[in-house]
Short mmCIF file of C-alpha atoms and ligand atoms in Angstrom, two decimals:
data_model
loop_
_atom_site.label_atom_id
_atom_site.label_comp_id
_atom_site.label_asym_id
_atom_site.label_seq_id
_atom_site.Cartn_x
_atom_site.Cartn_y
_atom_site.Cartn_z
CA MET A 1144 -0.65 13.12 -0.05
CA GLU A 1145 -3.73 15.25 0.07
CA THR A 1146 -4.60 18.54 1.68
CA LEU A 1147 -7.89 19.14 3.41
CA VAL A 1148 -9.54 22.40 2.42
CA LEU A 1149 -11.72 24.37 4.81
CA ASN A 1150 -13.98 27.22 3.79
CA ALA A 1151 -13.69 30.63 5.44
CA GLY A 1152 -16.12 29.37 8.07
CA TRP A 1153 -13.71 26.57 9.03
CA GLN A 1154 -15.83 23.81 7.55
CA PRO A 1155 -14.29 21.06 5.44
CA VAL A 1156 -15.23 21.40 1.79
CA ALA A 1157 -12.75 19.36 -0.22
CA ARG A 1158 -9.59 17.30 -0.36
CA ILE A 1159 -7.10 18.25 -3.01
CA PRO A 1160 -3.61 17.13 -4.04
CA TRP A 1161 -0.99 18.95 -1.94
CA GLN A 1162 0.51 20.46 -5.12
CA ARG A 1163 -2.75 22.30 -5.75
CA ALA A 1164 -2.73 23.52 -2.15
CA ILE A 1165 0.77 24.95 -2.64
CA THR A 1166 -0.46 26.81 -5.71
CA LEU A 1167 -3.42 28.24 -3.78
CA LEU A 1168 -1.05 29.30 -0.99
CA PHE A 1169 1.23 31.08 -3.44
CA LEU A 1170 -1.77 32.79 -5.02
CA GLY A 1171 -2.82 33.99 -1.57
CA LYS A 1172 -6.21 32.35 -1.83
CA VAL A 1173 -5.78 30.16 1.22
CA GLU A 1174 -3.92 30.26 4.51
CA LEU A 1175 -2.01 27.43 6.07
CA VAL A 1176 -3.78 25.80 9.02
CA GLU A 1177 -1.82 22.59 9.56
CA GLU A 1178 1.21 21.05 7.96
CA TYR A 1179 2.69 17.59 7.69
CA GLU A 1180 5.55 17.85 10.18
CA ASP A 1181 7.49 15.02 8.63
CA LYS A 1182 7.16 16.02 4.98
CA THR A 1183 9.21 18.82 3.55
CA ILE A 1184 9.04 20.08 0.00
CA ARG A 1185 12.33 21.38 -1.35
CA SER A 1186 12.91 23.32 -4.52
CA VAL A 1187 15.83 25.47 -5.63
CA THR A 1188 14.31 28.58 -4.11
CA PHE A 1189 12.28 27.42 -1.17
CA GLU A 1190 11.72 24.79 1.45
CA VAL A 1191 8.34 24.37 3.06
CA LYS A 1192 6.45 21.77 5.00
CA MET A 1193 3.76 20.02 3.01
CA PRO A 1194 0.36 21.60 3.77
CA SER A 1195 -2.05 19.29 5.53
CA VAL A 1196 -4.97 21.63 6.10
CA VAL A 1197 -5.59 24.99 4.41
CA ARG A 1198 -8.43 27.46 4.71
CA PHE A 1199 -9.95 29.79 2.14
CA LEU A 1200 -9.60 33.40 3.14
CA ARG A 1201 -12.76 34.54 1.46
CA MET A 1202 -16.22 33.13 1.25
CA LEU A 1203 -16.63 31.17 -1.92
CA LYS A 1204 -19.22 32.36 -4.35
CA ARG A 1205 -21.98 29.88 -4.66
CA ARG A 1206 -21.99 28.35 -8.05
CA LYS A 1207 -24.91 26.58 -9.57
CA PRO A 1208 -24.50 23.10 -8.22
CA VAL A 1209 -23.30 20.61 -10.76
CA ILE A 1210 -23.83 17.12 -9.48
CA ARG A 1211 -20.73 15.25 -10.41
CA PHE A 1212 -20.97 11.58 -11.24
CA SER A 1213 -18.93 10.21 -8.35
CA ARG A 1214 -19.10 7.34 -5.91
CA GLU A 1215 -19.99 9.73 -3.12
CA ASN A 1216 -22.88 11.22 -5.09
CA VAL A 1217 -24.22 7.87 -6.26
CA TYR A 1218 -24.14 6.82 -2.61
CA ALA A 1219 -26.07 9.96 -1.64
CA ARG A 1220 -28.61 9.51 -4.44
CA ASP A 1221 -29.26 5.94 -3.33
CA LEU A 1222 -29.59 7.12 0.29
CA GLY A 1223 -26.90 4.69 1.39
CA ARG A 1224 -29.18 1.71 0.74
CA CYS A 1225 -28.47 -1.38 -1.30
CA GLN A 1226 -30.76 -0.91 -4.28
CA TYR A 1227 -31.64 -4.60 -4.37
CA CYS A 1228 -32.37 -5.58 -0.77
CA GLY A 1229 -32.77 -2.16 0.79
CA ARG A 1230 -30.21 -2.73 3.52
CA ASN A 1231 -28.24 0.26 4.72
CA VAL A 1232 -24.60 -0.04 3.73
CA THR A 1233 -21.73 2.09 4.91
CA ARG A 1234 -19.52 3.84 2.38
CA ALA A 1235 -16.81 1.32 3.07
CA GLU A 1236 -19.16 -1.62 2.46
CA ALA A 1237 -20.94 -0.26 -0.59
CA THR A 1238 -20.16 -1.75 -3.96
CA TYR A 1239 -21.03 -0.04 -7.22
CA ASP A 1240 -23.08 -2.29 -9.41
CA HIS A 1241 -23.54 -2.00 -13.16
CA VAL A 1242 -27.27 -2.74 -13.51
CA ILE A 1243 -26.70 -3.95 -17.08
CA PRO A 1244 -23.27 -5.58 -16.72
CA ARG A 1245 -20.39 -4.13 -18.68
CA SER A 1246 -19.99 -7.50 -20.41
CA LYS A 1247 -23.49 -6.96 -21.80
CA GLY A 1248 -22.76 -3.43 -22.98
CA GLY A 1249 -23.89 -1.56 -19.86
CA GLY A 1250 -22.15 1.76 -19.41
CA THR A 1251 -20.74 3.53 -16.39
CA HIS A 1252 -23.16 6.40 -15.90
CA TRP A 1253 -25.92 7.62 -13.58
CA GLU A 1254 -28.60 5.47 -15.22
CA ASN A 1255 -26.65 2.24 -14.92
CA ILE A 1256 -24.82 2.40 -11.59
CA VAL A 1257 -26.40 1.74 -8.21
CA ILE A 1258 -24.98 0.88 -4.85
CA ALA A 1259 -25.35 -2.69 -3.68
CA CYS A 1260 -24.33 -4.65 -0.63
CA VAL A 1261 -21.66 -7.30 -1.16
CA PRO A 1262 -24.06 -10.30 -0.94
CA CYS A 1263 -26.44 -8.78 -3.52
CA ASN A 1264 -23.58 -7.82 -5.81
CA GLN A 1265 -22.21 -11.34 -5.63
CA ALA A 1266 -25.63 -12.93 -6.15
CA LYS A 1267 -26.19 -10.78 -9.22
CA GLY A 1268 -22.76 -11.50 -10.66
CA GLY A 1269 -22.57 -10.81 -14.37
CA MET A 1270 -26.32 -10.98 -14.88
CA THR A 1271 -28.98 -8.39 -15.57
CA PRO A 1272 -31.53 -7.89 -12.75
CA GLU A 1273 -34.07 -9.89 -14.75
CA GLN A 1274 -31.68 -12.81 -15.22
CA ALA A 1275 -30.74 -12.72 -11.53
CA ARG A 1276 -34.40 -12.31 -10.55
CA MET A 1277 -33.55 -9.26 -8.52
CA ARG A 1278 -35.55 -6.07 -8.53
CA LEU A 1279 -34.23 -2.58 -8.19
CA LEU A 1280 -35.82 -0.47 -5.45
CA THR A 1281 -35.86 2.51 -7.80
CA ALA A 1282 -34.79 3.09 -11.37
CA PRO A 1283 -31.44 4.90 -11.30
CA VAL A 1284 -31.57 8.41 -12.75
CA LYS A 1285 -29.28 11.38 -12.96
CA PRO A 1286 -30.28 13.41 -9.88
CA THR A 1287 -31.13 17.08 -10.09
CA LYS A 1288 -30.49 17.51 -6.38
CA LEU A 1289 -29.06 15.41 -3.63
CA PRO A 1290 -30.25 14.98 -0.06
CA GLN A 1291 -28.36 17.59 1.94
CA THR A 1292 -27.68 15.33 4.86
CA LEU A 1293 -25.65 12.98 2.73
CA ARG A 1294 -23.59 15.59 0.93
CA PHE A 1295 -20.12 16.47 2.13
CA THR A 1296 -20.20 14.08 4.98
CA PHE A 1297 -16.50 14.34 5.48
CA THR A 1298 -15.61 12.01 8.23
CA TRP A 1299 -12.30 11.15 9.74
CA GLN A 1300 -11.34 7.59 9.09
CA LYS A 1301 -8.37 5.43 9.88
CA GLY A 1302 -5.59 6.05 7.41
CA MET A 1303 -6.35 9.75 7.07
CA PRO A 1304 -3.75 12.22 8.34
CA SER A 1305 -4.06 12.79 12.06
CA THR A 1306 -3.91 16.55 11.48
CA TRP A 1307 -7.33 16.32 9.82
CA LYS A 1308 -8.94 14.96 12.94
CA ASN A 1309 -9.60 18.39 14.42
CA TRP A 1310 -11.49 19.40 11.31
CA LEU A 1311 -13.49 16.32 10.48
CA ARG A 1312 -16.22 14.82 12.55
CA ASP A 1313 -16.36 11.09 12.91
CA LEU A 1314 -19.16 8.86 11.72
CA THR A 1315 -20.95 8.84 15.05
CA TYR A 1316 -21.29 12.59 14.75
CA TRP A 1317 -22.98 12.36 11.36
CA HIS A 1318 -25.24 9.50 12.22
CA GLY A 1319 -26.03 10.41 15.80
CA SER A 1320 -29.25 12.24 16.53
CA LEU A 1321 -29.23 15.91 17.36
CA GLU A 1322 -29.91 16.86 20.92
CA GLU A 1323 -31.36 20.14 21.97
CA ASP A 1324 -29.69 21.94 24.79
ZN1 ZN B 126 -28.33 -6.00 -0.86
#
């Protein structure tokens, strides 16, 4: 089980293993916002409900952003578009393609991973782009910054704890246009 972490301003910033959340609670760094009603943690000395949502009590210091090599960040770098046909793909649909296939010595790193739609990934198979006669939209590089709009787009999806729903917007929120009031 995971715990959703909110910053002091009540915005979702991370999901962490519940064990880590317990540690942060004991250290007094976070407060409990929601718990899993049906999951109790028992030890010799205590019995608590498993934390579902916690919130940092203080504003986090901004650290120099390190762009982690992760699926989410590759997706953001590639602007959510299949790098072969240019079609927009959702996170759930996106596949992560080794440009130079692993079987041909291609590594798993920023310069060799792009997102691809399922049809393109299947068409490419175990071939290089040249062999498959497919062209990349852009050469994959390690990004120095990511488009803000695509970072931390925490959305509530089926299968996530229902207690997170209050704190996560759904996809229509993120992709809908802003209206002025
Ligand atoms: Zn495609």
